[in-house]
Coordinates of C-alpha atoms in Angstrom, one line a residue:
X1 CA -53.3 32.9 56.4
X2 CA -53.3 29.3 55.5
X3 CA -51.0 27.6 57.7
X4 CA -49.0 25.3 55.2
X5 CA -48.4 28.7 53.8
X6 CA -46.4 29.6 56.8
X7 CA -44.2 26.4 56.6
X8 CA -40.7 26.8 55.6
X9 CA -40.0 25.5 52.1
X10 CA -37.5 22.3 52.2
X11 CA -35.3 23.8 50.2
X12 CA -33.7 26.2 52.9
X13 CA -33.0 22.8 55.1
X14 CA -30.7 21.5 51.9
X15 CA -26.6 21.8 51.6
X16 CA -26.1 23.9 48.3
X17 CA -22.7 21.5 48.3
X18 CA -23.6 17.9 48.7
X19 CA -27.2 18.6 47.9
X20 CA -28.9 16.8 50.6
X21 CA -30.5 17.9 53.7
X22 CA -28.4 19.6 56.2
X23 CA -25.9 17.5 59.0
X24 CA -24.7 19.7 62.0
X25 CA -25.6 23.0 59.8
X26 CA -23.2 25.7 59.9
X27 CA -23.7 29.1 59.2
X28 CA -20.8 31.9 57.5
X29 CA -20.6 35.2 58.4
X30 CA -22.5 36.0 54.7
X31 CA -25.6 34.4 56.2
X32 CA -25.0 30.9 54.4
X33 CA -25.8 28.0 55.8
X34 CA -23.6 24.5 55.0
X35 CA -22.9 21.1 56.3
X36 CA -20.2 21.5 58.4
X37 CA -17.9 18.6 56.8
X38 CA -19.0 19.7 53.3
X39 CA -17.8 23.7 54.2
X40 CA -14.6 22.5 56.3
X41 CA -13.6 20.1 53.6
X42 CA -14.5 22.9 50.3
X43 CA -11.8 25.2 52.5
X44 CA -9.4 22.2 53.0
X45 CA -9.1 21.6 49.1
X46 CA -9.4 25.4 48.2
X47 CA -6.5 27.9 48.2
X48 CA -8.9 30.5 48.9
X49 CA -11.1 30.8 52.0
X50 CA -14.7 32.1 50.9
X51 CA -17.9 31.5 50.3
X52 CA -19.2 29.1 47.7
X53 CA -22.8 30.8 47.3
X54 CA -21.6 34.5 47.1
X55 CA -17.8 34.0 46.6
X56 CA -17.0 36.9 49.7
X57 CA -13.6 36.2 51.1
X58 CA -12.7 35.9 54.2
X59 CA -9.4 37.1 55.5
X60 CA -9.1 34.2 58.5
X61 CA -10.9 30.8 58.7
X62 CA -14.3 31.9 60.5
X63 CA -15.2 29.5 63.6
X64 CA -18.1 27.5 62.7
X65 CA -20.5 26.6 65.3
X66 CA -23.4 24.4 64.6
X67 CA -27.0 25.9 65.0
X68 CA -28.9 23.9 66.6
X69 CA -32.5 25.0 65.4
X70 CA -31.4 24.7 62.1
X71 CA -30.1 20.9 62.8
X72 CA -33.7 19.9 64.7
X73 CA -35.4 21.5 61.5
X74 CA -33.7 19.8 59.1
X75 CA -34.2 16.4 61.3
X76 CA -37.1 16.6 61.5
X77 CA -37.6 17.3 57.5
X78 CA -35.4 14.1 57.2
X79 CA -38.0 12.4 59.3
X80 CA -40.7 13.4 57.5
X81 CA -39.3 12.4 54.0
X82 CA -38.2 8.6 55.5
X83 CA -41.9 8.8 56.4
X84 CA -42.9 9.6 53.0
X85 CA -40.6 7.3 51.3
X86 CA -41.7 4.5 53.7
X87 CA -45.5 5.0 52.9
X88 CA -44.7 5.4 49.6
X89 CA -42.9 1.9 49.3
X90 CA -46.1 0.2 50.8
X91 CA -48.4 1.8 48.4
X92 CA -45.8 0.7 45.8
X93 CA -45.2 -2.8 47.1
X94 CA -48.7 -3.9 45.4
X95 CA -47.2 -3.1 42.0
X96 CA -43.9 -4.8 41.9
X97 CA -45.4 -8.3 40.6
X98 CA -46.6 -6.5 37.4
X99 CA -42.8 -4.9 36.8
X100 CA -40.7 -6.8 34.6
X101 CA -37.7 -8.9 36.0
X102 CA -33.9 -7.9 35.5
X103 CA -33.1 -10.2 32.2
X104 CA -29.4 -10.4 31.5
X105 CA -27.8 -7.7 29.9
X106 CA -29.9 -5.5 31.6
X107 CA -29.2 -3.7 35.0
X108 CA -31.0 -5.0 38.7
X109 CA -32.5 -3.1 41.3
X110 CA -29.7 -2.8 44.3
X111 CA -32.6 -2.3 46.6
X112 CA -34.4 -5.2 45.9
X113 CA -33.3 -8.3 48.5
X114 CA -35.4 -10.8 47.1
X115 CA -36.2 -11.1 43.2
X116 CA -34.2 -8.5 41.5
X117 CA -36.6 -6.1 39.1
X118 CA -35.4 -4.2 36.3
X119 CA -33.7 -0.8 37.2
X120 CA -35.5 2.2 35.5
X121 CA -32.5 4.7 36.6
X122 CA -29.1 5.1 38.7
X123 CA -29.0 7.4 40.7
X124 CA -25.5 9.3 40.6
X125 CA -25.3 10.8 44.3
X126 CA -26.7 7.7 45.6
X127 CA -24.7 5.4 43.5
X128 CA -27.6 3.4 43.7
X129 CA -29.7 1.9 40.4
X130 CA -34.0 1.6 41.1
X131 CA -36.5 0.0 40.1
X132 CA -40.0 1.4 40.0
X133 CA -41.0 0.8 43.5
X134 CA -37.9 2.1 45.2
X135 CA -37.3 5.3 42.2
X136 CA -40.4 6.6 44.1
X137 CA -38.5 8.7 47.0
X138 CA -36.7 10.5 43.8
X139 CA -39.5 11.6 42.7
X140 CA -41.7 12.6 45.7
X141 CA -39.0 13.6 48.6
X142 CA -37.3 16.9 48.1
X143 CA -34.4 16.1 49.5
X144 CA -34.0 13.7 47.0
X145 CA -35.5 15.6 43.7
X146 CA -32.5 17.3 43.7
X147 CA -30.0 14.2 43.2
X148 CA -29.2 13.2 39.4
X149 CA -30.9 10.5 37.6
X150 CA -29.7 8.5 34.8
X151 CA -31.1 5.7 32.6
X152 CA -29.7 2.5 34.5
X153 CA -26.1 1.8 34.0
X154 CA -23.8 -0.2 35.6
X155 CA -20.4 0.6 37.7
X156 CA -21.5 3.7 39.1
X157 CA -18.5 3.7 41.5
X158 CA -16.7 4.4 37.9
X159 CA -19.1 8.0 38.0
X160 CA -17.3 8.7 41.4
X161 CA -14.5 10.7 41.7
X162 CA -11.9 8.2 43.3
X163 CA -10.1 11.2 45.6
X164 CA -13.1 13.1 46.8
X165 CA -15.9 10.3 46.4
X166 CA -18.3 13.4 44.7
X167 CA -20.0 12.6 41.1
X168 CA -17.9 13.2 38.1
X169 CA -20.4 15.9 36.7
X170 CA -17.9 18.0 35.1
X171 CA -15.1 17.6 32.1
X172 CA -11.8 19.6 32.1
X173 CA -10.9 20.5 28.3
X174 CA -7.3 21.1 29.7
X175 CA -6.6 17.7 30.5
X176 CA -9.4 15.7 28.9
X177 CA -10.8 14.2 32.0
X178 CA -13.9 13.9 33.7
X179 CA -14.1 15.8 37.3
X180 CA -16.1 16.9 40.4
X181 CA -17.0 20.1 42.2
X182 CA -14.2 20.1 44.3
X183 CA -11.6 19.0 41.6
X184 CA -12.8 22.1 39.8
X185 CA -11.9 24.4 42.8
X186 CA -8.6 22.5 43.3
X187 CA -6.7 20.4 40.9
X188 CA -8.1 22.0 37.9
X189 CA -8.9 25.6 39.2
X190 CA -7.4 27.3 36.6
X191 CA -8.4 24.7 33.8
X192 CA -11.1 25.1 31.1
X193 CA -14.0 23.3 32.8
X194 CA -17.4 22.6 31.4
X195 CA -20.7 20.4 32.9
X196 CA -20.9 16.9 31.3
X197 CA -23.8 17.9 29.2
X198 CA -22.2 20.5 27.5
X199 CA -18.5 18.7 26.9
X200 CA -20.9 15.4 25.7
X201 CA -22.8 17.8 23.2
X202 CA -19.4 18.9 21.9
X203 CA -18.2 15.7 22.0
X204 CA -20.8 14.7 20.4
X205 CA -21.0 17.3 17.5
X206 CA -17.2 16.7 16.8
X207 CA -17.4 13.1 17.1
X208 CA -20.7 13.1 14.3
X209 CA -18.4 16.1 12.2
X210 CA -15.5 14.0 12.4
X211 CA -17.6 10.5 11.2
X212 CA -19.0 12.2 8.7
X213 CA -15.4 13.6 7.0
X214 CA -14.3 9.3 7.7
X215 CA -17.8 8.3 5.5
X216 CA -17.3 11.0 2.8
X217 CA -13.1 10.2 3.1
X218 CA -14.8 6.6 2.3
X219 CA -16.7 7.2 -0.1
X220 CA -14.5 9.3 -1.8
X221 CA -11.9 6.3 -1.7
X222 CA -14.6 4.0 -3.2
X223 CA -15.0 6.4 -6.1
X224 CA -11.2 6.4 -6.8
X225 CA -10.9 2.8 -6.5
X226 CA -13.7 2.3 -8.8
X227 CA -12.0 4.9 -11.1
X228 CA -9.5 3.0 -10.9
X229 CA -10.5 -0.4 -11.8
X230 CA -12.1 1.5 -14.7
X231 CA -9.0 2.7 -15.8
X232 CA -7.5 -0.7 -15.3
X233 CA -10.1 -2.3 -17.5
X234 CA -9.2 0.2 -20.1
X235 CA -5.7 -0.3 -19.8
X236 CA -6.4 -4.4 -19.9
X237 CA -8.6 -3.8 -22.7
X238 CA -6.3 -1.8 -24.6
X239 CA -3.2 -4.1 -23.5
X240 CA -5.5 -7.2 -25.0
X241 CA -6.2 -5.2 -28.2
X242 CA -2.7 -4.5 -28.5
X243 CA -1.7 -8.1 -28.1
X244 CA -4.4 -9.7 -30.4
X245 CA -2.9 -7.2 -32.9
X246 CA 0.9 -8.1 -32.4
X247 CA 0.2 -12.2 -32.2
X248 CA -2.4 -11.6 -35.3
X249 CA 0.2 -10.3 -36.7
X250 CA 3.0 -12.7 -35.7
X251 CA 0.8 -15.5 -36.7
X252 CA 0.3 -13.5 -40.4
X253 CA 4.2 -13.5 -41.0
X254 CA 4.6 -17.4 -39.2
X255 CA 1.6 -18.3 -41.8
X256 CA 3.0 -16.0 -45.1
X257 CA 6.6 -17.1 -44.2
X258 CA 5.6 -21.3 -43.7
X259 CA 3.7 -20.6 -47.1
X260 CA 6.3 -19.1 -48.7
X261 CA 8.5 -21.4 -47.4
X262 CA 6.4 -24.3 -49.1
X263 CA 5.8 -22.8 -52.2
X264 CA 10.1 -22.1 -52.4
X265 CA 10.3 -25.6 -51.6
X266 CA 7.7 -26.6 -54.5
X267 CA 9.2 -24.0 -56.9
X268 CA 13.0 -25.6 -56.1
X269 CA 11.8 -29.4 -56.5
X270 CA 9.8 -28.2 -59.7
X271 CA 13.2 -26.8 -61.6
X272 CA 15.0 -29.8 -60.6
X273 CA 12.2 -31.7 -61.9
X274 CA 12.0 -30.2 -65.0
X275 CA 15.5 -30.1 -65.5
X276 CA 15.6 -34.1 -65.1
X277 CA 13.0 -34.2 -67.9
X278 CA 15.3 -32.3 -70.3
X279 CA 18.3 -34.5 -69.3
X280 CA 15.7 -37.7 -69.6
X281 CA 14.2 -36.2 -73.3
X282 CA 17.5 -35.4 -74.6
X283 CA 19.7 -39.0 -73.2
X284 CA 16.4 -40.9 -74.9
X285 CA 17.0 -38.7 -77.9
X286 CA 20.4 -39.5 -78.7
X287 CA 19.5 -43.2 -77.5
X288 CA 17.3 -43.0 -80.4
X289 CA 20.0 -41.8 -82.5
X290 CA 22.3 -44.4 -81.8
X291 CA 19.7 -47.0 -82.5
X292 CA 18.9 -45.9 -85.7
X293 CA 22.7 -45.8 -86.7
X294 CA 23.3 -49.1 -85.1
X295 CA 20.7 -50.8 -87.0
X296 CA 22.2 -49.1 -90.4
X297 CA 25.5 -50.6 -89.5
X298 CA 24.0 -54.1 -88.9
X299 CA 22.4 -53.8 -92.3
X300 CA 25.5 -53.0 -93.6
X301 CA 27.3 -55.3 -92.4
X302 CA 25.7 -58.5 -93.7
X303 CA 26.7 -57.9 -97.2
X304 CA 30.0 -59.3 -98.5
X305 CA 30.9 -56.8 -101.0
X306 CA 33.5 -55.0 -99.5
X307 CA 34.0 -51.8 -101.8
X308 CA 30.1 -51.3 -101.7
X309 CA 30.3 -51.6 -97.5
X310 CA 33.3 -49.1 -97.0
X311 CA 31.3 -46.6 -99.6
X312 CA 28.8 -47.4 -97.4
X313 CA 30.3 -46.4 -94.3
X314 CA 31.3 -43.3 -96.1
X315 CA 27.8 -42.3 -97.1
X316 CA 26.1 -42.6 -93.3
X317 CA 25.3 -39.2 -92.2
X318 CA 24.3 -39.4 -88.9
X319 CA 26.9 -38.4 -86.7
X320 CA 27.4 -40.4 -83.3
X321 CA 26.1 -38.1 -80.0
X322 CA 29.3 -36.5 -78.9
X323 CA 28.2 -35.2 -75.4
X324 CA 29.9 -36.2 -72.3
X325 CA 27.5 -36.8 -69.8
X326 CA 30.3 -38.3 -67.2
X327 CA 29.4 -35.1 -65.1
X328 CA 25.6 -34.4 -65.6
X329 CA 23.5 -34.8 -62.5
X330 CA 21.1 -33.3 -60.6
X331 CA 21.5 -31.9 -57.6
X332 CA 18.6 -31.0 -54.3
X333 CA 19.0 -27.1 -53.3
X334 CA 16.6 -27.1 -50.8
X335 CA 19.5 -27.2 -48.1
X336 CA 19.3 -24.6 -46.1
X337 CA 15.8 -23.1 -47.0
X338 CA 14.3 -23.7 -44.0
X339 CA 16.6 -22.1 -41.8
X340 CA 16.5 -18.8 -43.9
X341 CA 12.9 -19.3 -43.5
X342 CA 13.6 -19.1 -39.7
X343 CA 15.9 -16.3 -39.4
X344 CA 14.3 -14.3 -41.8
X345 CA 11.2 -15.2 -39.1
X346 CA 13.2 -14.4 -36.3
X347 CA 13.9 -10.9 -38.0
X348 CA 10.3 -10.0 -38.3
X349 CA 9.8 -11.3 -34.4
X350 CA 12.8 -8.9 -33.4
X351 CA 11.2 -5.9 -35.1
X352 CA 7.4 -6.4 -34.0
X353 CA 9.8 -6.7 -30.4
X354 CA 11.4 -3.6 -30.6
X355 CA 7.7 -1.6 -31.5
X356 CA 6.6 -3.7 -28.7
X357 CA 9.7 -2.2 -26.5
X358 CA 9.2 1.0 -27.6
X359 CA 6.2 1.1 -26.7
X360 CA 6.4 -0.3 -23.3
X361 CA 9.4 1.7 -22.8
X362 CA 6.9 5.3 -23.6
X363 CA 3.9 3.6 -20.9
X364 CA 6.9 3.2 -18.5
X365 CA 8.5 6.7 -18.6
X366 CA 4.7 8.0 -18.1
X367 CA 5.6 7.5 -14.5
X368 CA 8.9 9.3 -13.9
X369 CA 10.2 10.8 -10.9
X370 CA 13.0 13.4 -10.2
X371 CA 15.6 11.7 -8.2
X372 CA 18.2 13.4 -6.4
X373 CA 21.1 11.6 -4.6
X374 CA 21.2 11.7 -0.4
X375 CA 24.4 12.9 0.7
X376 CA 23.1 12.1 3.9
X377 CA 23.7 8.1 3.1
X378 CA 26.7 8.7 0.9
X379 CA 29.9 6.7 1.8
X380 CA 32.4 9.4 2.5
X381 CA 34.8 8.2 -0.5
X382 CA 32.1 9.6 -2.7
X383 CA 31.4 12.4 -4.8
X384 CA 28.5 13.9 -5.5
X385 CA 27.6 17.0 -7.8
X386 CA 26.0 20.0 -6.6
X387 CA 22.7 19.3 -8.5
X388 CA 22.6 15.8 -6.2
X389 CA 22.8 13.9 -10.2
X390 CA 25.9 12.8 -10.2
X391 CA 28.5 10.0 -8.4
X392 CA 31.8 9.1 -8.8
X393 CA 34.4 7.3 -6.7
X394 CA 37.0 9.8 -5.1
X395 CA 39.4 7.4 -4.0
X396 CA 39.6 9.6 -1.1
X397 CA 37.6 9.2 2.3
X398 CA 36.2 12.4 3.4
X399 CA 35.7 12.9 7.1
X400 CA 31.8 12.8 7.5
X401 CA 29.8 12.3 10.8
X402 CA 28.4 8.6 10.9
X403 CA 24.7 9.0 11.0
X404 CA 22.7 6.1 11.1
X405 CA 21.6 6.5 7.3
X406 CA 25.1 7.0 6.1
X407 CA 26.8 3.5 4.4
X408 CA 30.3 2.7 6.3
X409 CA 31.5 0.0 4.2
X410 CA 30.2 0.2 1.0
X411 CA 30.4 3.0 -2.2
X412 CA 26.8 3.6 -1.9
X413 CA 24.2 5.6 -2.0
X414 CA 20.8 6.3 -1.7
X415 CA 18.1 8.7 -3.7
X416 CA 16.3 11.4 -1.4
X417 CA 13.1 10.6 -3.0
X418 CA 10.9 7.2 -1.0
X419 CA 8.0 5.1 -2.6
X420 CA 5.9 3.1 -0.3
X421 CA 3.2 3.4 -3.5
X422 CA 1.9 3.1 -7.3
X423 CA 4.8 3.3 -9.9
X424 CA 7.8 5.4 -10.4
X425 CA 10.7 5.3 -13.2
X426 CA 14.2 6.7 -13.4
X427 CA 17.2 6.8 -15.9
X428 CA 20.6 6.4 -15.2
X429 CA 23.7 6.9 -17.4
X430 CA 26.3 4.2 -17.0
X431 CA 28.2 5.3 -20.4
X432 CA 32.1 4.8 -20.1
X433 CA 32.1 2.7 -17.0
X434 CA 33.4 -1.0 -16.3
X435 CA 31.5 -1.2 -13.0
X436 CA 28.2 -0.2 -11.5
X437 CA 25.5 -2.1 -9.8
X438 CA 21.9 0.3 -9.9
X439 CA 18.7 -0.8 -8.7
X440 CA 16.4 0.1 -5.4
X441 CA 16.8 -1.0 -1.5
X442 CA 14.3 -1.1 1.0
X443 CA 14.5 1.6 3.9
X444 CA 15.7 -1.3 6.4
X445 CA 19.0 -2.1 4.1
X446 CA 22.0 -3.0 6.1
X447 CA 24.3 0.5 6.0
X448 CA 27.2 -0.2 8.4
X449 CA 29.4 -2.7 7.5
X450 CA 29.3 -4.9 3.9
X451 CA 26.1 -4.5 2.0
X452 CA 25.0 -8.5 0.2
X453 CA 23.0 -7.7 -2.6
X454 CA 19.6 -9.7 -3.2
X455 CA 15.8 -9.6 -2.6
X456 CA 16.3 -11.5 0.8
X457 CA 19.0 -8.7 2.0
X458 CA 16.3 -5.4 0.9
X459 CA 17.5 -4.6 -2.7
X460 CA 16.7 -5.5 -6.3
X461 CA 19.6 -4.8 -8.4
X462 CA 21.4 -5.4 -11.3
X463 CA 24.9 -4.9 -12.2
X464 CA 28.1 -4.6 -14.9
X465 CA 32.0 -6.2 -13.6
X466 CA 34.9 -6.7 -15.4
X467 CA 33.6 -4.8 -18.5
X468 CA 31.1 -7.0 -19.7
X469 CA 30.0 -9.4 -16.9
X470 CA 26.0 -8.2 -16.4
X471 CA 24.3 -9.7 -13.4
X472 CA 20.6 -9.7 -11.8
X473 CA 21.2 -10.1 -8.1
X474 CA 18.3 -12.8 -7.7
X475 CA 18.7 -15.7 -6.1
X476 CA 20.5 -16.9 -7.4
X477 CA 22.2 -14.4 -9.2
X478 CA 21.4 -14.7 -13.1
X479 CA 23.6 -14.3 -15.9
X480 CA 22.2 -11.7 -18.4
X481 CA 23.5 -12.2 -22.3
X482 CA 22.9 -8.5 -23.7
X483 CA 22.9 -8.2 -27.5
X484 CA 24.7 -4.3 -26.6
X485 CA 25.9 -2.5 -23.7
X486 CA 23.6 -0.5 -22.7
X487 CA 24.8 3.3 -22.2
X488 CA 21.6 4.4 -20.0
X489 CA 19.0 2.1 -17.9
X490 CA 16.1 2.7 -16.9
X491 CA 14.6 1.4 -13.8
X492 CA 10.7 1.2 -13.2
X493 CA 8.9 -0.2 -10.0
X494 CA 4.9 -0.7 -9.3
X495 CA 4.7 -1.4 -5.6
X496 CA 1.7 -3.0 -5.9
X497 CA 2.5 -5.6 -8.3
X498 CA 5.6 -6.4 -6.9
X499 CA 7.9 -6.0 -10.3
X500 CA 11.0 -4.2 -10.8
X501 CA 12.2 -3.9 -14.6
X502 CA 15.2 -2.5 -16.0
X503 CA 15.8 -1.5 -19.5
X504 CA 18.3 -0.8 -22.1
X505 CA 16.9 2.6 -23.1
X506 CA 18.7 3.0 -26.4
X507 CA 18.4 0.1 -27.3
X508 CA 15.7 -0.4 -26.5
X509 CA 15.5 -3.6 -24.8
X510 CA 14.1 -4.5 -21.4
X511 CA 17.2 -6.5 -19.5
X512 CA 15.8 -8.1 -16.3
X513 CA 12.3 -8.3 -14.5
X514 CA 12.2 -9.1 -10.6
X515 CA 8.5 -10.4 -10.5
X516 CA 6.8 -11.6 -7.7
X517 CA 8.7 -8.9 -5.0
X518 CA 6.8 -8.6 -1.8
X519 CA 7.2 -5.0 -0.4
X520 CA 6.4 -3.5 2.7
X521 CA 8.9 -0.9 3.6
X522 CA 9.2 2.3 1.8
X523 CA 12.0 1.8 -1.6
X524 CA 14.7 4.4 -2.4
X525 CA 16.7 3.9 -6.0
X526 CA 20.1 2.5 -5.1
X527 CA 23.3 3.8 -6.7
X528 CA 26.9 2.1 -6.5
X529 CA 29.2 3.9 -9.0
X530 CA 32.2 1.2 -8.0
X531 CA 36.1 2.0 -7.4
X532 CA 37.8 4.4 -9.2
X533 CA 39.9 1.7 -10.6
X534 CA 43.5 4.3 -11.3
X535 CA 40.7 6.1 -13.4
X536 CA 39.7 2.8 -16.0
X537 CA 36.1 3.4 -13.7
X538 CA 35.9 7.2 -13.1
X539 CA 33.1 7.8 -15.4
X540 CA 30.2 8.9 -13.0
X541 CA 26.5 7.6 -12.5
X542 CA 24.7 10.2 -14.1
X543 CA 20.8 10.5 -13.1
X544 CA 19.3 11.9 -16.5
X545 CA 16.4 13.9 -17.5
X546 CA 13.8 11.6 -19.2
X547 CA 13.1 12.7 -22.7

């Protein structure tokens, strides 16, 4: 028989806990051989005394004595590979001018003392990175074959385990966190551990599942904003078509009415006109007249025979003109024609208006939303109905906890129902009151103590006092001249554009528009039905179903 046949193999010389070969070998009871620290300190961190290879338990600590022929063995192994490695690094030392300098960004050599090379892999029970020349004892000792090798990185002491200074070669699903052997048999002994390999394939799977539901989320969000600007450019196309037709036909009625208009004032100034001629034809008609008698007269009167002039006299049958003309005149009438013109202008403006409001009050109401009221923010004077529609002054404080949403000062309320998005409408009935304010508040809105209304306090409002006194709360507030009272408003909000309208929805008539709102906080509609007032205000704030 050969004798390198008879050699023991090097792997019976190695700890099956730290991997390397044997120091002060100890042997169990099982027939397993160990480094004495690496057993002693396994047992120290374990609450169970037994055997790593074979698991057998053992009922006291055994006494562990270290075999000595064991220890010269694996000495001599150790020797042997330092040998190896040594030679190994001579051979080698010829080829480190042709392998490529560390650059930075890249990871060095930590074995190189002069010009640092490029690593070509860390090593993660040496915490040591290598470049070519010193990688070689990895790849030709035995007792090094066995240690973990990893394309260079950096901060290996970061691959350590910080309380037993063993690599972090396993993950704990329990508690998310990378661990070693002995972590695994102490800390997290009863946790769902896995090797590294298998919780970074995981990791990785879920990590490429989960990117690929964010691209497709993505893309799905490009399509709907695409839809969307197509159905904007629909909207704007059909809101420009609509306009062209309403001014077109504004600008027909300013043109038919300026014409007709000019052709009243033509027709008027025509009669008067003609009427002058008759006056003119007539007056130089019955100058004519007169003439002709006056110059019969004169003839007349040169003769001396008196009988034959008073005969004469008799005999003239032309008749002086006996029209009084003290009182003839003529008179413009084209006072006034131009403002009929105008109001009859104005009338045709007010009706293309109301289509136009109609209209805009049917694209509005496309976007309405069931409110209910919170009694959760109610003042505690306040009644609501069962169905959360209605609110009314009780005149009578009701003894409610004070959570932080309720109002403490104020005859307020809130709607259930938030909007941090898009466009949302609702109707409220003021009929029969003398005092309301409605509109929306931001979620921040002061609750305890007095509520100031305005954009710069949260809220967008609008409001009725002393029967007909109609407010926007801008700043500042505005004045609002309503041609009716309105008996139901309707409210509509798009988030996005920052606008809040209110309507007159019989009428129908838009009464106010906060433009240029910024918005950041989620919006709730905002109800304040007002005192009671010994019953002249007990008419509720009615939420109503949008027809």
């Amino acid at each position: 028989m050969d004798a390198a046949s008879c050699t023991p193999s090097e792997d019976q010389f190695l700890c099956s806990i730290c991997l390397d070969v044997f120091t002060d070998p100890v042997a169990t009871s099982c027939g397993h051989n160990f480094c004495k620290d690496c057993i002693t300190e396994h047992w120290d961190t374990s609450d169970r005394c037994q055997c790593p290879m074979c698991k057998k338990e053992f009922n006291t600590r055994p006494e562990l004595y270290v075999n000595t022929f064991i220890s010269e063995m694996a000495a001599q192994f150790r020797r042997s590979a330092q040998q190896k490695a040594s030679s190994s690094s001579r051979r080698s030392s010829s080829r480190r001018s042709e392998q490529q300098v560390f650059k930075p960004g890249e990871v060095p050599c930590d074995a190189c003392t002069e010009t640092k090379l490029k690593a070509l892999k860390s090593c993660l029970v040496c915490l040591t990175s290598y470049c070519e020349t010193h990688l070689e004892p990895h790849l030709t000792a035995s007792s090094l074959k066995r240690h973990q090798l990893i394309d260079p990185v950096e901060n290996l002491e970061d691959r350590m385990c910080p309380k037993h200074d063993k690599p972090l070669e396993l993950f704990c699903k329990t508690d998310q966190t990378c661990v070693c052997m002995l972590c695994h048999v102490s800390d997290h002994k009863m946790h769902d551990v896995v090797p590294l390999k298998e919780a970074y394939e995981g990791k990785k799977a879920e990590l490429e599942t989960e990117t690929q539901q964010m691209i497709q989320k993505r893309q799905l969000k490009i399509e709907e904003i695409k839809h969307s600007v197509d159905l904007s450019k629909a909207e704007a196309d059909r809101e420009v078509a609509e306009g062209v037709q309403v001014f077109s036909a504004l600008k027909e009625s300013v043109e038919r009415g300026q014409a007709n208009l000019i052709n009243t004032i033509k027709e008027k100034q025509k009669t008067t006109e003609n009427q002058a001629e008759d006056f003119i034809k007539e007056l130089e008609q019955e100058i004519s007249e007169l003439k002709k008698r006056s110059s019969e007269v004169e003839q007349v009167t040169h003769s001396e025979d008196h009988l034959h002039i008073l005969q004469r006299f008799l005999s003239l049958k032309v008749a002086p003109p006996t029209k009084d003309w003290t009182e003839v005149s003529i008179h413009s009438s084209h006072e006034g024609t131009v403002v009929r013109a105008v109001v009859q202008l104005e009338e045709t403006f007010s009706e293309e208006m109301k289509k136009l409001l109609e209209a805009e009050l049917k694209r509005v109401q496309k976007y309405a939303v069931d409110v209910t009221l919170d009694p959760d923010t109610a003042y505690p004077d306040l009644l609501l109905s069962r169905d959360g529609k209605q609110v009314r002054d009780g005149d009578v404080e009701k003894n409610l906890p004070d959570n932080p949403e309720r109002f403490s000062d104020c005859l307020c309320v809130l709607g259930k129902q938030s909007f941090s998005s898009g466009r949302f409408y609702f109707e409220v009935q003021v009929k029969g009151k003398t005092q309301w304010t409605v509109g929306v508040a931001r979620e921040s809105i002061n609750r305890k103590g007095g509520v100031s209304l305005g954009p710069q306090c949260g809220n967008w409002t609008i409001w009725l006092r002393d029967v007909n006194e109609y407010r926007a709360l801008n700043v500042p507030p505005v004045c609002l001249s309503l041609k009716s009272r309105p008996q139901k408003v309707g409210v509509f909000v798009d988030y996005e554009e920052g606008l809040v309208s209110f309507y007159d929805v019989d009428a129908p008539a838009l009464i106010y528009s906060f433009t240029g709102c910024s918005f950041t906080e989620k919006l709730f509609p905002y109800f304040n039905p007002c005192p009671n007032d010994s019953g002249k205000n007990s008419a509720p704030l009615i939420i109503s179903p949008i027809k």
